[in-house]
Coordinates of N, CA and C in Angstrom, one line a residue:
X1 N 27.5 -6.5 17.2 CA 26.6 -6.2 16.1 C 26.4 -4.7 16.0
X2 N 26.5 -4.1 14.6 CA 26.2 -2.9 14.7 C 24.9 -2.4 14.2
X3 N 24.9 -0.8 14.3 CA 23.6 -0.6 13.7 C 23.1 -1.6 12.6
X4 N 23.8 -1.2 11.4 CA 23.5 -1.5 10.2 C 23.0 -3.1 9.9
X5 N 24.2 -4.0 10.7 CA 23.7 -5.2 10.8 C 22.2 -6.0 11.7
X6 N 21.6 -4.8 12.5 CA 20.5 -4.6 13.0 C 19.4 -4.4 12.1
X7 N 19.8 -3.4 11.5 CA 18.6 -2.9 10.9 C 18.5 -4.4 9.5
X8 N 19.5 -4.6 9.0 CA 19.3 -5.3 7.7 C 18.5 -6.5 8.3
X9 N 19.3 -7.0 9.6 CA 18.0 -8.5 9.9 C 16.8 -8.1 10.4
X10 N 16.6 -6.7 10.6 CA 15.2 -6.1 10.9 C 14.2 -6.4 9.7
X11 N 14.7 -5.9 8.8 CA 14.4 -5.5 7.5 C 13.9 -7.3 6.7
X12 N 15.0 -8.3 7.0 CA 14.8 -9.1 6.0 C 13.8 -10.3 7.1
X13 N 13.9 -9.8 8.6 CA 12.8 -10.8 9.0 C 11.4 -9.6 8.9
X14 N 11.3 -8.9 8.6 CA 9.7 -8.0 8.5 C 9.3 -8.9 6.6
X15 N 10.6 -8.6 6.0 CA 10.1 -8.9 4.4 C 9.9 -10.4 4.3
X16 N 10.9 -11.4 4.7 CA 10.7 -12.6 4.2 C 11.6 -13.8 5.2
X17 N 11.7 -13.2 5.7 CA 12.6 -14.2 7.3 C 11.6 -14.6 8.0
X18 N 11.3 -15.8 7.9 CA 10.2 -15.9 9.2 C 11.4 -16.6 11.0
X19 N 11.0 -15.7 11.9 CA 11.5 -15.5 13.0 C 10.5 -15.9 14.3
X20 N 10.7 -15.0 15.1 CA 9.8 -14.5 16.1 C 8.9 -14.2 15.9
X21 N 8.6 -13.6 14.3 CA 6.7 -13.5 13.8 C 6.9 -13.6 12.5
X22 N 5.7 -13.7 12.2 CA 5.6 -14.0 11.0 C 5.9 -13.0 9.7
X23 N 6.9 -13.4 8.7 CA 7.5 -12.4 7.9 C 6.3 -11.7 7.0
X24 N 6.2 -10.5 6.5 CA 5.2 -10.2 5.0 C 4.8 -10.7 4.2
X25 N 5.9 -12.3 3.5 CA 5.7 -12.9 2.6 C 4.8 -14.1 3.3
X26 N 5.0 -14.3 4.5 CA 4.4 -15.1 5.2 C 2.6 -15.0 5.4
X27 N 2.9 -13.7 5.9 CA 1.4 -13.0 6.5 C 0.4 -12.8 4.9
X28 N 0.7 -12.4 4.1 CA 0.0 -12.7 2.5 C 0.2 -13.7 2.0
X29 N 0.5 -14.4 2.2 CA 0.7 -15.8 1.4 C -0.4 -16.2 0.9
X30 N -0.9 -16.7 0.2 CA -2.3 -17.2 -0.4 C -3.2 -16.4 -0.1
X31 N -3.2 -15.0 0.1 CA -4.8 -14.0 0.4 C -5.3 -13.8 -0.8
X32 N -6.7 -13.5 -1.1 CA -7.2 -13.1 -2.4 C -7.1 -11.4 -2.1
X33 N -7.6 -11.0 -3.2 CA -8.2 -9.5 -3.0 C -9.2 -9.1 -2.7
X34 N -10.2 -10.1 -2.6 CA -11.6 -10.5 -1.7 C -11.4 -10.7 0.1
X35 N -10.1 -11.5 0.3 CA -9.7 -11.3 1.4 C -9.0 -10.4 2.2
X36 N -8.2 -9.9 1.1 CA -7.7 -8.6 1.5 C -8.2 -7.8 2.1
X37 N -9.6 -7.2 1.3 CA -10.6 -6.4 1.5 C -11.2 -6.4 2.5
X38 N -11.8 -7.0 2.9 CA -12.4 -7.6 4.4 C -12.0 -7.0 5.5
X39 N -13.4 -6.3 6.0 CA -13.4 -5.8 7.6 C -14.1 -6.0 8.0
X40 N -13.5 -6.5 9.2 CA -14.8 -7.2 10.4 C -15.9 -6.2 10.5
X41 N -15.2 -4.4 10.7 CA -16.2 -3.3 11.3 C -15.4 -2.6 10.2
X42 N -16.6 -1.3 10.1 CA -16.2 0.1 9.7 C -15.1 0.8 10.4
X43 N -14.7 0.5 11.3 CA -13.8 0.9 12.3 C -12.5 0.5 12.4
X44 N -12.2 -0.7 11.6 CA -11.1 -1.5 11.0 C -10.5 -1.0 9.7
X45 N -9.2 -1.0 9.2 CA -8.7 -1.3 8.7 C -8.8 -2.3 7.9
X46 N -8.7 -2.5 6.7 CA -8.6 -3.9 6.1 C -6.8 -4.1 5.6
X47 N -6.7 -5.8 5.6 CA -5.2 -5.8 4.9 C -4.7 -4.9 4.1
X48 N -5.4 -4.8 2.8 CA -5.0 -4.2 1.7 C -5.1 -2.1 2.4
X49 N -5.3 -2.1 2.6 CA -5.6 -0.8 3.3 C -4.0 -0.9 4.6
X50 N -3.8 -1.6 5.4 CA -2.8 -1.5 6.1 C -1.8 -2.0 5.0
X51 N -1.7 -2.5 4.2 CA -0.5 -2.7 3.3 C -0.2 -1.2 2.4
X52 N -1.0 -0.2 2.2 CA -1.0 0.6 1.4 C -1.0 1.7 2.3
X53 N -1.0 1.5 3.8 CA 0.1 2.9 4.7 C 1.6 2.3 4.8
X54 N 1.5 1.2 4.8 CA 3.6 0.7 5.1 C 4.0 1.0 3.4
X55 N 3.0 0.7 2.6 CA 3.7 1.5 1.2 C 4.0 2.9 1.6
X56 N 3.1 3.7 2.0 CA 3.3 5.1 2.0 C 4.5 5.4 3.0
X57 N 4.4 4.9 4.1 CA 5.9 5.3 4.8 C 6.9 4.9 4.4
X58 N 7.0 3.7 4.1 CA 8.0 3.1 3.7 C 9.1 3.7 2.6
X59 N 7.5 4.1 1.6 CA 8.5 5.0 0.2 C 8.9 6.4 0.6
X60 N 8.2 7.0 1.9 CA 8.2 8.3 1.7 C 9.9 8.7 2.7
X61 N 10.0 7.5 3.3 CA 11.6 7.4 4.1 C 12.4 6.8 3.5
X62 N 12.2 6.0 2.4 CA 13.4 5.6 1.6 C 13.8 6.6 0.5
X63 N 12.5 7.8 0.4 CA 13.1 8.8 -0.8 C 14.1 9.8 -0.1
X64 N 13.7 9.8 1.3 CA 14.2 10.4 2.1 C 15.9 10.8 2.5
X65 N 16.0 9.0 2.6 CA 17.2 8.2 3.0 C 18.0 8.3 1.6
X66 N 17.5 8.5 0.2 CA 18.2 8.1 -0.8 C 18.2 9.6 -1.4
X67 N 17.8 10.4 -0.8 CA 17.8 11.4 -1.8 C 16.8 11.9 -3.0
X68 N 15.7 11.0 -2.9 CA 14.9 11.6 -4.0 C 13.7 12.5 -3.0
X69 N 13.4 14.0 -4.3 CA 12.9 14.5 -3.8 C 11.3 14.0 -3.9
X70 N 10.8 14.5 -2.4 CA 9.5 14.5 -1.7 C 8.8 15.5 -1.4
X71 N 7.1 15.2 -2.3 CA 6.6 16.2 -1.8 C 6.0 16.3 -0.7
X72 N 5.5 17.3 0.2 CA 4.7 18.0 1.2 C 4.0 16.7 1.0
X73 N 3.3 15.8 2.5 CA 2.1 15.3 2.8 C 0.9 15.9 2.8
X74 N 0.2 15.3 1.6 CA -1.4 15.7 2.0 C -1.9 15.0 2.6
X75 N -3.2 15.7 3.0 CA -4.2 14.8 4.1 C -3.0 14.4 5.5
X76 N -3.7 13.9 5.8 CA -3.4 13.3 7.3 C -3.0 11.4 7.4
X77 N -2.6 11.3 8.5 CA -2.4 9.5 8.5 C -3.4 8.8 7.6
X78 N -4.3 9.4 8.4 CA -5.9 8.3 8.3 C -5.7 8.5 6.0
X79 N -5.2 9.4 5.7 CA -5.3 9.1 4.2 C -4.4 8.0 3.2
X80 N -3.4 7.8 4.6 CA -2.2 6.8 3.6 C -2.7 5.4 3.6
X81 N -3.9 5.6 4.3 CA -4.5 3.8 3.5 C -5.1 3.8 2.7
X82 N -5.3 5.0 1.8 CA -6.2 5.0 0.6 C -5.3 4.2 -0.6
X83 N -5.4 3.7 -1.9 CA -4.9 3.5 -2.8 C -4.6 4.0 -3.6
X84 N -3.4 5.0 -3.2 CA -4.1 6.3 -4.2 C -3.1 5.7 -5.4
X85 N -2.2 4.9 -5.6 CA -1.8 4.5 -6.9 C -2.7 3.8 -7.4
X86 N -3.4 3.5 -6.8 CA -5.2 2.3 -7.5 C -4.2 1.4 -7.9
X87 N -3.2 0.5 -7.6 CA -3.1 -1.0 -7.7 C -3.6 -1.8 -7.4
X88 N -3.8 -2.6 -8.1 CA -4.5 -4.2 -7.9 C -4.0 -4.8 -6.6
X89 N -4.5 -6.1 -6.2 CA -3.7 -6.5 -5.1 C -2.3 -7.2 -5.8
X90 N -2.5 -7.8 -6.5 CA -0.8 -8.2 -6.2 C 0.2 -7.1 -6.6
X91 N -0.3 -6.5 -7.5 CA 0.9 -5.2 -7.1 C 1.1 -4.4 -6.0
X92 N -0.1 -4.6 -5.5 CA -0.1 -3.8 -3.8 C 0.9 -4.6 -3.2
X93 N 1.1 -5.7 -3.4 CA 2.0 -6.5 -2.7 C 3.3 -6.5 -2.9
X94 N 3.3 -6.7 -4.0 CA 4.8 -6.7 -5.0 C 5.6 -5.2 -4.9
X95 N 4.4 -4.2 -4.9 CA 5.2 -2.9 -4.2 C 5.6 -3.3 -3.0
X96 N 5.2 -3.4 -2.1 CA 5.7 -3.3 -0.9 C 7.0 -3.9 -0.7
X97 N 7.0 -5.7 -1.0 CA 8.1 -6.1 -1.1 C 9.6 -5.7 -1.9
X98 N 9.2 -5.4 -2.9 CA 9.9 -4.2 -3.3 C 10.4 -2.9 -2.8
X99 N 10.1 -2.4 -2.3 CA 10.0 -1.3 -1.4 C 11.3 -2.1 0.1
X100 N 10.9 -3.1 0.7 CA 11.3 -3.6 1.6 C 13.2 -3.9 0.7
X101 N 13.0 -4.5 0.0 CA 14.1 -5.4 -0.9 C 15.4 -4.0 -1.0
X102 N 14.3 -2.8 -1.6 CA 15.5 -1.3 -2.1 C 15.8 -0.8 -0.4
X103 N 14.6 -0.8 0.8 CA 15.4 -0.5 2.3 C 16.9 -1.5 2.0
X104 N 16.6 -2.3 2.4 CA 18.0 -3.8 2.3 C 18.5 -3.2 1.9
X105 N 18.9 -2.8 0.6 CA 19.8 -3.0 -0.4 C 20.3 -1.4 -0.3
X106 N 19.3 -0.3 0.3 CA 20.4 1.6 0.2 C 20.8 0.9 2.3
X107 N 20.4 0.1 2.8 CA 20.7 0.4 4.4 C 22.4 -0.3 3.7
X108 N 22.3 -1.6 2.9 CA 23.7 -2.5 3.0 C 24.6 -0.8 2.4
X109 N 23.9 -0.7 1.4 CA 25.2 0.8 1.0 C 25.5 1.4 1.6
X110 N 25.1 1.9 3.0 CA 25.0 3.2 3.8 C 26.2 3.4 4.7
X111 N 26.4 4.1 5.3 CA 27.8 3.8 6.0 C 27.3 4.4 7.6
X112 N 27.9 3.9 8.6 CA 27.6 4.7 10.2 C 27.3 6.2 10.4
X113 N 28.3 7.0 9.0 CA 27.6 8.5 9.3 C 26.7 8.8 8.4
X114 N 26.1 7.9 7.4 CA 24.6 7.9 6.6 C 24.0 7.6 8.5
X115 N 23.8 6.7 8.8 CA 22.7 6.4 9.8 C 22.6 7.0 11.6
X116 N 24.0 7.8 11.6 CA 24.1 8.6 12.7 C 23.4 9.9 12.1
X117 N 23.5 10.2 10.8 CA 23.2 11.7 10.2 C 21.5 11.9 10.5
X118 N 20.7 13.1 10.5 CA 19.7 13.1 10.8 C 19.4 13.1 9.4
X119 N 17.9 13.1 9.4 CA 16.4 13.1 8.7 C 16.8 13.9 7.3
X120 N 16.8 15.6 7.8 CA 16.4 16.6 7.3 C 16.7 17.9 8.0
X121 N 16.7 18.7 7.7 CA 17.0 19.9 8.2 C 15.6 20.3 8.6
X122 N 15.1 19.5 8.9 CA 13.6 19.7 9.6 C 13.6 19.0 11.0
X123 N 14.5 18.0 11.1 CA 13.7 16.9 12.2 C 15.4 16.9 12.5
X124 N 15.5 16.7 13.7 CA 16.7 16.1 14.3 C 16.9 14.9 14.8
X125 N 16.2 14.3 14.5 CA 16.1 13.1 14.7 C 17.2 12.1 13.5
X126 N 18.1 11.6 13.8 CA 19.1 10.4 13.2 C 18.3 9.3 12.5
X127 N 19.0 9.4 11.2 CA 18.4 7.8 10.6 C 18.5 6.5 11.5
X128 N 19.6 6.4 12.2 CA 19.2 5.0 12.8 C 18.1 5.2 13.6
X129 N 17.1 6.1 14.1 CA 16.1 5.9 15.0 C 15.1 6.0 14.2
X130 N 15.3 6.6 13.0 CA 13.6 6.2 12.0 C 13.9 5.2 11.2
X131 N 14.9 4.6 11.4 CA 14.6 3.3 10.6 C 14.4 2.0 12.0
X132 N 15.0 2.6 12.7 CA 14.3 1.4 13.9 C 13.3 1.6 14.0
X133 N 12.2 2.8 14.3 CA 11.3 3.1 14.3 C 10.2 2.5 13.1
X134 N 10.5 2.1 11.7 CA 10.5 2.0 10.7 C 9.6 0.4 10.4
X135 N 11.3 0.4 10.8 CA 11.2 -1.6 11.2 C 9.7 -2.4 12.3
X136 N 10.0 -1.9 13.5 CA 8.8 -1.5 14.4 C 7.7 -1.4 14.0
X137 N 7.4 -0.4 13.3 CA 6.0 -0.2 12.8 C 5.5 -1.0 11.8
X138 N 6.6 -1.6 10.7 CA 6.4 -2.7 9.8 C 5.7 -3.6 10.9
X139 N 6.8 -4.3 11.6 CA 6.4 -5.5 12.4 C 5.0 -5.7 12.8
X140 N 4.6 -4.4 13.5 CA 3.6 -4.1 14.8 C 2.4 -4.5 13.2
X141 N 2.2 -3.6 12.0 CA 1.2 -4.1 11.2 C 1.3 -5.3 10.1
X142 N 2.8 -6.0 10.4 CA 2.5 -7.2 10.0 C 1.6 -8.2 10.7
X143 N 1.7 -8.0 11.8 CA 1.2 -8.9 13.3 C -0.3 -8.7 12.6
X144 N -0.9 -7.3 12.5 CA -1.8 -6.9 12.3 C -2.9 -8.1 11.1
X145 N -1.5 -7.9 10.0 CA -2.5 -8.2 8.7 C -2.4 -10.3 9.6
X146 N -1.7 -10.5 10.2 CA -2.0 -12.2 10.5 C -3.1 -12.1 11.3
X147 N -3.6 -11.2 12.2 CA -4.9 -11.3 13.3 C -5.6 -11.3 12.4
X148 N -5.8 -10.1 11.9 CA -6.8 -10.0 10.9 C -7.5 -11.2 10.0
X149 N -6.1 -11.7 9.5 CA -6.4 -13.3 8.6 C -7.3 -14.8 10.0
X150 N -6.6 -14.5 11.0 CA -7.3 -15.2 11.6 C -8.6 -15.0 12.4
X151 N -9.1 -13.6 11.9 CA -10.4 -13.4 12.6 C -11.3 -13.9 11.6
X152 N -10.6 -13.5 9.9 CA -11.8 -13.8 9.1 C -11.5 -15.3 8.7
X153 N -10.9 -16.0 9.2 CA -10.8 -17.8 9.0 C -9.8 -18.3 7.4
X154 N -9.2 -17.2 7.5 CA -8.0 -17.4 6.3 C -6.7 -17.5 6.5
X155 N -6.5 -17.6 8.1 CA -4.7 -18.0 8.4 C -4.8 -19.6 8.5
X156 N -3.8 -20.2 7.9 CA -3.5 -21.7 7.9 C -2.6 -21.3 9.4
X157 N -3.3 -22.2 10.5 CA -2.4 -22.8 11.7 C -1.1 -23.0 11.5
X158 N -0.8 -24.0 9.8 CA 0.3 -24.5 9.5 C 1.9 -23.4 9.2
X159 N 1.1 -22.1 9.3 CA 2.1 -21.4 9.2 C 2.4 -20.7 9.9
X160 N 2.4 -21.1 11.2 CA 3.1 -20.4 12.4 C 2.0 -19.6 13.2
X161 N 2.6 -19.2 14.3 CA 1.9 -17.6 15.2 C 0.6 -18.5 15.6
X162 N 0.5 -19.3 16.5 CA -0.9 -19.4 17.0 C -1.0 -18.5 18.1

């Protein structure tokens, strides 16, 4: 198995594979925007807030990977869970999946020296390690948005991950 064939089942069990955890489409399945919103503490994150930093990295390395230009980051981490496109929640969602669907579909185009090639003439770091990295961090706050659903009594058992 190679890179590429790695990263694509990375990619389609984070968006809608349910595997070893629970996929995106899995982990929002039936949430309201009332649900979404919900945090236990000021100190938390809420769903829709962690869904709206995997938008922000997500798009900001696929413009990357594809060639569209990107501007300079403002603010800091802690800003990329703001909403700064002010979408509703299901667009917040439908972005993302989307977002996940165009990784799929520029990784299937890409070839071994697309994903051996680095970043940027900034970073030396090779696409295959920021999209594994990528993948990873999807996963790590998908897990997230399912705890979260089962702290505030909104995960169905019936869908896996006890």
């Amino acid at each position: 198995m190679n890179h590429k064939s790695i990263f694509l089942n990375q990619i389609a069990a984070c968006r809608n594979e349910d595997g070893w955890f629970a996929s995106f489409d899995r982990a929002v399945k039936g949430l309201t925007s009332e649900q979404a919103s919900w945090k236990q503490t000021d100190m938390m994150n809420s769903i829709w807030e962690i869904i709206n930093h995997l938008r922000f990295w997500n798009l900001r390395y696929l413009h990357y990977f594809t060639g569209v230009p990107t501007n300079k980051m403002e603010g800091n981490n802690d800003s990329t869970f703001r909403n700064q496109d002010r979408l509703d929640w299901p667009a917040t969602v439908a972005s993302l999946h989307e977002m996940m669907s165009a990784w799929y579909k520029a990784i299937e185009e890409s070839d071994d020296v697309k994903l051996a090639s680095v970043i940027n003439e900034q970073s030396d770091e090779p696409w295959a390690d920021a999209i594994a990295d990528l993948n990873i961090h999807n996963a790590y706050h998908i897990g997230q948005i399912v705890y979260i659903r089962k702290l505030q009594g909104s995960w169905d058992p019936e869908q896996g991950v006890h």
